[in-house]
XYZ file of C-alpha atoms in Angstrom:
653
model
C 85.651 173.270 186.848
C 85.077 171.268 183.754
C 85.241 174.328 181.640
C 88.425 175.473 183.312
C 90.128 172.133 182.828
C 89.416 172.068 179.117
C 92.373 173.166 177.045
C 91.827 175.564 174.219
C 91.733 173.877 170.842
C 94.237 175.457 168.511
C 92.874 176.850 165.336
C 92.753 174.581 162.369
C 96.075 174.424 160.551
C 98.039 175.554 163.692
C 100.022 173.391 166.125
C 99.278 173.421 169.867
C 101.942 174.302 172.376
C 101.988 170.725 173.665
C 102.713 169.428 170.169
C 105.525 171.902 169.777
C 106.954 170.929 173.113
C 106.840 167.220 172.291
C 108.366 167.811 168.943
C 111.154 169.830 170.488
C 111.946 167.157 173.014
C 112.185 164.463 170.384
C 114.062 166.517 167.869
C 116.960 167.162 170.168
C 118.459 163.766 169.350
C 117.715 163.783 165.615
C 120.416 164.540 163.060
C 120.637 168.095 161.837
C 119.965 167.089 158.233
C 116.731 165.343 159.190
C 115.657 168.335 161.338
C 116.313 170.657 158.410
C 114.091 168.587 156.102
C 111.259 168.422 158.629
C 111.425 172.167 159.122
C 111.179 172.702 155.435
C 108.075 170.583 155.217
C 106.457 172.417 158.076
C 107.033 175.805 156.493
C 105.768 174.726 153.043
C 102.543 173.049 154.203
C 99.642 175.366 153.468
C 97.023 175.889 156.019
C 93.879 173.893 155.616
C 91.152 175.915 154.064
C 93.478 178.672 152.874
C 93.437 179.680 149.241
C 96.280 180.941 147.121
C 96.195 184.536 146.127
C 96.880 183.643 142.497
C 94.228 180.866 142.377
C 91.290 181.862 140.273
C 88.009 180.208 139.382
C 88.156 178.802 135.780
C 86.040 180.488 133.148
C 83.514 178.083 131.315
C 84.025 179.735 127.918
C 87.783 179.365 128.104
C 87.426 175.657 128.935
C 85.192 175.007 125.903
C 87.548 176.882 123.590
C 90.502 174.908 124.903
C 88.735 171.578 124.304
C 87.684 172.601 120.774
C 91.256 173.525 119.951
C 92.507 170.159 121.228
C 89.900 168.330 119.097
C 90.952 170.198 115.929
C 94.589 169.412 116.643
C 93.837 165.686 117.031
C 91.856 165.584 113.757
C 94.644 167.385 111.934
C 97.298 164.967 113.128
C 95.032 161.978 112.418
C 94.491 163.118 108.832
C 98.176 163.644 108.359
C 98.789 160.071 109.709
C 96.327 158.571 107.229
C 97.981 160.425 104.355
C 101.411 159.229 105.464
C 100.272 155.588 105.728
C 98.567 155.756 102.301
C 101.650 157.286 100.724
C 103.865 154.631 102.311
C 101.570 151.792 101.109
C 101.532 153.190 97.578
C 105.308 153.411 97.589
C 105.643 149.825 98.828
C 103.159 148.552 96.197
C 104.959 150.435 93.440
C 108.290 149.034 94.647
C 106.955 145.466 94.656
C 105.483 145.851 91.179
C 108.679 147.298 89.863
C 110.792 144.567 91.381
C 108.414 141.893 90.064
C 108.776 143.297 86.573
C 112.555 143.377 86.881
C 113.147 139.992 88.547
C 113.005 136.454 87.106
C 111.106 133.813 89.108
C 111.018 130.061 88.646
C 107.478 130.243 87.230
C 108.651 132.584 84.469
C 111.191 130.053 83.183
C 109.495 127.744 80.683
C 111.192 124.320 80.526
C 109.871 120.862 79.638
C 111.123 117.576 78.208
C 109.007 115.173 76.144
C 109.673 111.609 74.976
C 107.804 108.286 74.692
C 106.476 107.065 78.027
C 106.982 103.453 76.916
C 109.803 102.234 74.746
C 111.415 99.174 73.185
C 115.025 98.928 74.257
C 117.568 99.204 71.443
C 115.502 101.425 69.169
C 116.053 105.117 68.496
C 114.406 107.508 70.954
C 113.779 111.234 70.485
C 113.785 113.772 73.340
C 112.206 117.190 72.683
C 113.242 119.966 75.070
C 111.102 123.126 75.038
C 112.253 126.339 76.714
C 111.018 129.940 76.842
C 111.318 133.347 78.526
C 108.002 134.183 80.186
C 109.390 137.131 82.174
C 109.602 140.876 81.350
C 113.385 140.818 81.400
C 115.668 139.771 78.553
C 118.110 136.949 79.302
C 121.772 136.603 78.373
C 124.120 133.612 78.193
C 121.298 131.075 78.121
C 122.483 127.447 78.139
C 120.407 124.242 78.041
C 121.872 120.892 79.116
C 120.589 117.338 78.646
C 121.639 114.505 80.967
C 120.936 111.214 79.220
C 119.664 108.131 81.056
C 121.896 105.124 81.611
C 122.024 103.090 78.418
C 121.595 106.076 76.068
C 123.904 106.312 73.043
C 123.896 109.796 71.473
C 123.146 110.004 67.727
C 122.342 113.646 66.895
C 120.876 116.915 68.167
C 119.271 119.959 66.584
C 120.678 122.542 67.159
C 124.129 120.970 67.538
C 125.371 120.247 71.049
C 128.693 119.469 72.681
C 129.382 116.918 75.402
C 130.683 117.771 78.846
C 130.958 114.724 81.073
C 127.577 113.003 81.087
C 125.764 116.095 79.752
C 125.052 117.366 76.260
C 125.088 121.198 76.184
C 123.452 123.644 73.782
C 124.447 127.320 73.921
C 121.289 129.321 73.236
C 122.847 132.755 73.783
C 120.467 135.694 74.353
C 116.742 135.140 74.804
C 114.436 138.128 74.759
C 111.262 138.435 76.800
C 108.527 136.201 75.387
C 110.895 134.221 73.149
C 110.804 130.404 72.968
C 112.911 127.603 71.524
C 113.174 123.848 71.050
C 115.996 121.281 71.120
C 115.687 117.791 69.606
C 118.067 115.063 70.776
C 118.103 111.573 69.263
C 119.876 108.427 70.376
C 119.666 104.702 70.974
C 118.315 103.667 74.381
C 119.009 100.363 76.101
C 117.605 99.005 79.337
C 116.219 95.938 81.018
C 112.540 95.137 80.601
C 110.244 96.983 83.045
C 113.081 99.284 84.092
C 112.801 103.092 83.989
C 115.085 105.414 82.022
C 115.426 108.842 83.678
C 116.384 111.838 81.505
C 117.025 115.349 82.850
C 117.273 118.803 81.294
C 118.473 122.034 82.881
C 118.457 125.673 81.750
C 120.927 128.256 83.052
C 120.541 132.013 82.403
C 121.509 135.518 83.512
C 118.934 138.371 83.558
C 120.092 141.354 81.494
C 119.684 143.653 84.517
C 121.779 141.381 86.747
C 124.289 139.649 84.514
C 126.508 138.411 87.345
C 123.797 136.077 88.672
C 123.066 132.603 87.224
C 119.534 131.225 87.574
C 118.837 127.505 87.053
C 115.801 125.332 86.548
C 115.604 121.599 85.760
C 112.989 119.050 84.696
C 113.015 115.227 84.438
C 111.229 112.608 82.331
C 110.770 108.849 82.881
C 110.481 106.287 80.089
C 109.389 102.724 80.833
C 111.302 100.018 78.978
C 108.275 97.919 78.063
C 109.940 95.562 75.583
C 113.411 94.308 74.756
C 115.083 94.026 71.330
C 116.387 90.472 71.593
C 114.727 87.110 71.049
C 116.640 84.110 72.441
C 115.748 80.435 71.924
C 117.295 77.054 72.748
C 116.870 73.886 70.707
C 117.955 70.724 72.575
C 116.648 67.415 73.856
C 114.443 67.538 76.931
C 115.662 64.200 78.401
C 118.983 62.402 78.580
C 120.661 59.512 80.301
C 123.472 59.756 82.804
C 126.690 60.891 81.066
C 125.006 61.521 77.717
C 126.469 64.104 75.330
C 123.960 66.836 74.503
C 124.156 69.294 71.610
C 122.104 72.493 71.866
C 121.546 75.200 69.252
C 121.185 78.710 70.742
C 119.734 81.469 68.552
C 119.737 85.199 69.298
C 117.840 87.640 67.071
C 117.582 91.431 66.847
C 113.849 92.184 66.668
C 114.196 95.970 66.241
C 114.521 98.134 63.145
C 117.940 99.510 64.100
C 121.366 97.795 64.342
C 122.354 96.478 67.758
C 126.027 96.616 68.788
C 127.786 95.319 71.886
C 125.793 92.079 72.096
C 126.753 89.165 74.338
C 125.389 85.620 74.574
C 125.918 84.149 78.044
C 125.580 80.443 78.957
C 124.905 79.514 82.580
C 124.573 75.739 83.082
C 123.308 74.400 86.403
C 125.196 71.883 88.495
C 125.145 68.571 86.672
C 125.630 70.174 83.250
C 129.263 70.321 82.169
C 130.252 72.440 79.170
C 132.476 70.583 76.721
C 134.270 73.573 75.215
C 136.976 71.325 73.801
C 134.470 69.508 71.586
C 134.980 70.338 67.927
C 131.267 71.091 67.531
C 131.363 73.734 70.259
C 131.331 77.182 68.613
C 134.672 78.938 68.845
C 135.208 82.302 70.498
C 133.621 81.338 73.825
C 135.125 83.056 76.891
C 135.297 80.524 79.720
C 136.032 83.255 82.256
C 133.008 85.395 81.309
C 130.900 82.435 80.101
C 129.814 84.321 76.971
C 130.359 84.912 73.292
C 130.874 88.445 72.054
C 128.561 88.998 69.097
C 129.103 91.113 66.005
C 126.742 93.993 65.322
C 123.287 92.583 64.749
C 121.493 94.246 61.825
C 117.716 94.767 61.998
C 116.084 91.319 62.246
C 119.584 89.792 62.099
C 120.311 86.474 63.824
C 123.342 84.681 65.271
C 123.526 80.927 66.071
C 125.872 79.304 68.599
C 126.338 75.579 69.293
C 126.703 74.365 72.888
C 127.916 70.857 73.778
C 127.308 69.516 77.324
C 127.482 66.365 79.354
C 124.715 65.676 81.914
C 125.176 63.911 85.235
C 122.821 63.041 88.085
C 120.127 60.666 89.224
C 117.135 59.552 87.230
C 114.205 61.926 87.399
C 116.337 64.939 88.265
C 116.257 68.071 86.152
C 119.109 70.151 84.863
C 118.480 73.722 83.761
C 120.475 75.510 81.079
C 119.988 79.280 81.285
C 120.834 81.487 78.321
C 120.990 85.290 78.560
C 121.090 87.941 75.856
C 123.170 90.919 77.008
C 124.282 94.259 75.607
C 127.316 96.105 76.950
C 127.395 99.862 76.372
C 129.635 102.487 77.977
C 130.827 99.908 80.529
C 127.225 99.240 81.546
C 125.781 95.757 81.100
C 122.099 95.209 80.340
C 120.393 91.823 80.508
C 117.722 92.066 77.844
C 116.466 88.483 77.566
C 116.775 85.262 79.562
C 115.429 81.804 78.692
C 115.784 78.424 80.365
C 115.878 74.926 78.935
C 115.148 71.932 81.168
C 116.743 68.521 80.702
C 115.294 65.599 82.659
C 117.591 62.745 83.577
C 116.331 59.280 82.748
C 117.517 56.194 84.608
C 118.233 52.660 83.708
C 115.342 51.433 85.855
C 112.101 53.433 85.982
C 110.958 56.706 84.484
C 107.946 58.943 85.155
C 106.878 62.002 83.145
C 103.793 64.242 82.954
C 101.855 65.953 80.205
C 99.086 68.524 80.539
C 96.950 69.235 77.492
C 99.655 67.454 75.474
C 102.309 69.924 76.674
C 105.393 68.537 78.349
C 106.403 71.827 79.978
C 105.481 75.478 80.294
C 101.684 75.280 80.015
C 99.653 78.429 80.609
C 96.001 78.018 81.595
C 93.123 80.351 82.415
C 90.311 80.375 84.948
C 87.729 77.561 84.511
C 89.845 75.910 81.810
C 89.712 72.115 81.619
C 93.062 70.352 81.900
C 93.730 66.828 80.633
C 96.616 65.263 82.548
C 98.672 62.201 81.636
C 101.254 60.491 83.828
C 103.576 58.278 81.825
C 105.706 55.557 83.400
C 108.237 53.213 81.840
C 110.682 50.547 82.935
C 113.904 51.343 81.122
C 115.895 48.808 83.077
C 116.640 45.150 82.472
C 114.601 43.612 85.307
C 110.936 43.583 86.144
C 109.685 45.832 88.980
C 106.824 44.789 91.230
C 104.247 46.713 93.267
C 104.889 50.028 91.561
C 103.179 53.031 93.165
C 102.584 56.301 91.319
C 101.549 59.509 93.112
C 100.760 63.047 91.977
C 100.505 65.881 94.486
C 98.557 68.920 93.253
C 99.374 72.171 95.007
C 98.616 75.809 94.361
C 95.639 78.108 94.803
C 94.281 77.588 91.272
C 93.453 73.860 91.512
C 89.723 73.043 91.846
C 89.509 69.672 93.669
C 85.735 69.471 93.181
C 86.280 69.156 89.412
C 88.789 66.282 89.637
C 87.852 63.151 87.670
C 89.842 59.907 87.870
C 89.754 56.844 85.647
C 91.490 54.914 88.439
C 93.258 55.543 91.710
C 92.125 57.610 94.697
C 92.432 61.254 95.798
C 93.333 62.224 99.367
C 91.949 65.738 100.054
C 94.122 66.141 103.138
C 97.439 65.740 101.332
C 95.912 66.749 97.950
C 97.519 63.647 96.431
C 96.322 61.141 93.816
C 97.625 57.585 94.345
C 97.617 54.710 91.855
C 98.512 51.173 92.889
C 98.064 47.681 91.494
C 94.714 47.562 93.274
C 93.171 49.920 90.701
C 95.754 49.623 87.901
C 96.787 45.950 87.442
C 99.634 46.943 85.127
C 101.432 48.391 88.156
C 101.611 44.942 89.773
C 104.635 44.064 87.652
C 106.273 46.411 85.175
C 108.490 44.412 82.851
C 111.624 45.789 81.128
C 110.606 48.101 78.307
C 106.983 48.160 79.478
C 105.284 51.565 79.702
C 101.882 52.828 80.654
C 99.745 55.909 81.159
C 97.551 57.166 83.963
C 94.975 59.822 83.079
C 92.899 62.291 85.034
C 91.410 65.724 84.424
C 90.386 68.759 86.412
C 89.471 72.407 86.016
C 91.108 75.623 87.061
C 89.168 77.569 89.671
C 86.660 80.115 88.338
C 87.667 83.725 88.790
C 85.184 84.490 91.548
C 86.639 81.706 93.698
C 90.209 82.981 93.646
C 91.184 84.713 96.902
C 91.088 88.511 96.734
C 94.333 89.107 98.591
C 97.668 90.469 97.344
C 99.270 87.102 98.184
C 97.054 85.325 95.658
C 98.563 87.157 92.674
C 100.377 85.139 90.000
C 98.646 81.827 90.785
C 100.012 78.466 89.681
C 99.222 74.764 89.864
C 102.178 72.539 90.669
C 101.911 68.809 89.924
C 104.642 66.699 91.503
C 104.659 63.088 90.290
C 106.625 60.307 91.971
C 107.100 56.637 91.086
C 108.484 53.959 93.384
C 108.975 50.229 93.688
C 110.528 48.136 96.436
C 112.621 46.478 93.724
C 114.440 49.665 92.804
C 118.086 49.341 93.863
C 119.480 51.584 96.569
C 122.984 52.957 95.922
C 125.493 51.785 98.494
C 125.906 54.280 101.288
C 123.113 56.527 100.017
C 119.455 57.017 100.781
C 116.957 55.387 98.532
C 115.817 57.843 95.866
C 112.251 58.263 94.626
C 111.982 59.283 90.994
C 110.240 62.646 90.705
C 108.836 64.806 87.937
C 107.499 68.314 88.528
C 105.224 70.311 86.239
C 104.106 73.906 86.827
C 100.986 75.364 85.214
C 100.888 79.148 85.218
C 97.432 80.718 85.390
C 96.989 83.708 83.106
C 94.786 86.635 83.970
C 91.497 87.456 82.272
C 90.631 90.982 81.271
C 87.306 92.319 82.518
C 85.457 94.811 80.340
C 82.321 96.775 81.096
C 80.808 99.139 78.520
C 77.777 101.250 79.442
C 76.275 104.604 78.442
C 74.399 107.410 80.175
C 72.426 110.385 79.015
C 73.670 112.562 81.866
C 76.985 111.824 83.561
C 77.250 115.339 84.955
C 79.075 114.184 88.080
C 82.218 113.955 85.974
C 81.705 117.196 84.093
C 80.059 115.536 81.073
C 76.401 116.582 81.278
C 73.921 115.403 78.666
C 72.465 117.899 76.232
C 69.619 117.747 73.763
C 66.152 116.222 73.778
C 65.320 112.896 75.436
C 64.085 110.824 73.734
C 66.208 111.939 70.765
C 64.429 113.859 68.029
C 64.991 114.005 64.291
C 67.241 116.883 63.290
C 68.338 117.743 66.827
C 71.604 116.812 68.533
C 71.641 114.776 71.749
C 74.828 113.931 73.655
C 75.557 110.776 75.654
C 78.472 109.556 77.782
C 79.959 106.102 77.105
C 81.895 104.553 80.001
C 84.554 101.835 79.682
C 85.892 99.926 82.684
C 88.885 97.637 82.179
C 90.348 95.321 84.836
C 92.578 92.279 85.347
C 91.336 89.309 87.340
C 94.612 87.813 88.609
C 97.948 89.249 87.396
C 99.564 92.515 86.396
C 99.057 93.240 82.705
C 100.951 95.684 80.509
C 100.745 97.243 77.056
C 96.993 97.515 77.536
C 95.018 98.785 74.556
C 91.259 99.181 74.187
C 89.785 100.021 70.787
C 86.166 101.143 70.525
C 84.631 101.796 67.089
C 81.832 104.352 66.806
C 79.089 103.759 64.234
C 78.618 106.188 61.366
C 76.400 109.009 62.549
C 77.857 109.024 66.081
C 80.167 111.998 66.643
C 83.106 112.055 69.042
C 82.973 115.385 70.933
C 86.513 115.195 72.424
C 85.115 115.629 75.932
C 86.840 112.918 77.966
C 87.295 111.878 81.590
C 89.799 109.134 82.480
C 91.472 107.706 85.568
C 94.503 106.278 83.741
C 96.238 106.089 80.372
C 95.994 108.144 77.206
C 93.173 108.522 74.674
C 93.400 108.987 70.911
C 90.705 109.265 68.233
C 91.024 108.443 64.534
C 88.465 110.432 62.545
C 88.850 108.281 59.445
C 88.181 104.960 61.170
C 85.964 106.284 63.982
C 88.236 104.445 66.456
C 88.742 105.505 70.065
C 92.025 104.041 71.362
C 92.659 103.914 75.104
C 96.255 102.957 76.003
C 97.409 102.086 79.533
C 100.971 101.156 80.475
C 100.037 98.761 83.312
C 96.923 97.580 85.088
C 97.598 96.112 88.506
C 96.621 92.580 89.436
C 92.988 92.124 90.499
C 92.000 95.641 89.448
C 88.222 95.549 89.503
C 88.235 92.865 92.210
C 90.689 93.931 94.905
C 90.722 97.588 93.856
C 88.949 99.947 91.458
C 89.277 99.331 87.732
C 90.584 102.102 85.441
C 87.757 104.058 83.782
C 87.351 106.026 80.572
C 84.322 108.269 79.938
C 83.872 109.745 76.465
C 81.074 112.004 75.261
C 79.430 111.248 71.914
C 76.631 112.982 70.025
C 73.938 111.911 67.573
C 71.715 113.921 65.231
C 69.054 111.481 63.956
C 67.694 111.732 60.436
C 64.204 110.924 59.145
C 65.362 107.455 58.143
C 65.850 106.353 61.785
C 62.622 107.754 63.236
C 61.115 105.145 65.552
C 64.399 103.240 65.918
C 66.913 102.709 68.711
C 70.451 103.790 67.771
C 73.720 102.066 68.718
C 76.287 104.321 70.393
C 79.224 101.920 69.967
C 79.787 99.464 67.147
C 82.479 97.244 68.718
C 84.866 97.154 71.697
C 87.927 94.944 72.088
C 90.800 95.098 74.566
C 94.083 93.216 74.774
C 97.147 93.204 77.032
C 100.289 91.270 77.891
C 100.057 89.146 81.036
C 103.287 90.109 82.787
C 103.355 86.857 84.784
C 102.319 84.267 82.207
C 103.966 86.222 79.345
C 101.065 85.722 76.963
C 98.632 88.107 75.289
C 95.115 88.120 76.720
C 92.085 89.805 75.190
C 88.390 90.438 75.763
C 85.518 91.571 73.538
C 82.438 93.405 74.746
C 79.381 91.217 74.394
C 76.681 93.840 75.060
C 77.025 97.269 73.466
C 75.283 100.448 74.641
C 72.418 102.049 72.733
C 70.191 105.062 73.175
C 67.728 102.735 74.903
C 70.233 101.369 77.456
C 71.575 104.863 78.051
C 68.113 106.207 78.874
C 65.530 103.428 79.422
C 62.085 104.173 77.974
C 63.564 107.210 76.232
C 65.737 105.680 73.540
C 63.473 105.595 70.470
C 64.010 108.426 68.000
C 60.964 110.682 67.793
């Protein structure tokens, strides 16, 4: 029974009757399009296990040949690709090289401007403009322009130029490849001290292969106005009574070697000084509106004198300042070249106090550790005696050394930094009779350099002494506060230059290695490096110049390393000159000091065998203190030798 109930299994790849019946039943409701697609799939489906008549077993030899052919084809195309890339790269390189040879770049335009880096206003200055064609292309329509700084008055140019606005133009014309040229422009330059004059030059050109284009390049140059051409002074009394007529002589002088036109002399009196222009002594030609005299052209070293008449008003002990300015007006620009002040102290009809320091009544400049002798003068200029007079002096400023203070009388209060004199220590102050005068003396020292603070705020130090004198018998003006007579004195502290001079056998860290035998030998050359360090202890200094003299037999090799300035050597005098425009305040203390390293050489003779040789004969440096306005200098005490440069190896063998 089991065998009978089993249904025959249709052959593989054929459908059973039951499947066909089921498919027929379900297909009756299907769309005709779907039935058509299903029928197509049924007819195309190959029977499992059946093989196509055309299907053949691949031949192994044919497969290997086919793969070999494909490999050769790939290699052929790869080689062709490499050749194409190489050809393209060569074409690109050739194109770039050709374009580079036919184009003009900024680096191929040579342009520079030279002039003094430091200058005295009012003198003649020369600008040298250098230009050149460093390309492979000729240039056409070349033009060079020069834009002068403010305060420049044109004198001449070579070759000739023409002016267009603020520029001076020179038509160069054509400039072939490799050609160069130079333009020299001269003129008078004005400017205020420590200001900068900016000059500019520009070149414009057209390459011969592209004449419609215009290529430009410009350069600038700065010149520091380090000095001014005018010297101004005032001659007048330093004290006057209320309402007194004062006559002052004002002198202005051209200190340069060229004429100075457009000069002005301006008078600026402070409140309490009234100009008496109607006085017959007052020099005519004064402009009240502008407060100046127009001056004629000042020849070299020429001088003009003007007389000023004033009336002074105020309370006793007060100061009135007369400021005088030397100006030059050029091309509608005004330059203040010099300014000086004159102080007038008002005296009263009662009591007067005044100070002196080292016998100077005003404007004293001191240096570190300097001793200062101070005198306080008092006088009763009234008609009645004054009792219980008290004199005080307050000392302020970072430069005062209280530990050095010495008093003949009186007492010092360290809290208020004030010296007080009374009748207790000075009996003459008990009663000061009409016409009676007296002096109070003390002395102190300026702080040593190493005790000054090393902060930027401590630059330009001063000592200010403010003296007051008082008495209960002094009258008080009706409706006003009682006034205390005051006198103020300011001591400016100048900077000191610091100088260090040493030598080394081998300073190779800076590219100056030593050569030759150590110790030095007769007939053989040995080189050394001499180092100079120059600093300023307190203030900015300018116009710095160091001069070092080499002994005979010491040769300057011209190998130099420097951190600032310019170096020059005079073969005739054996002088090395190191010039620096400005050294900042506290260089060497707050920051690094400028350095100069120079290489020298010696070739000892038989006459110095067994001796130590000096590498430097003398060193001196000087500069202008830009705060105290005085010249400061320093001389090297210890000079380097072959022994100090190489200890135990300095004696000539």
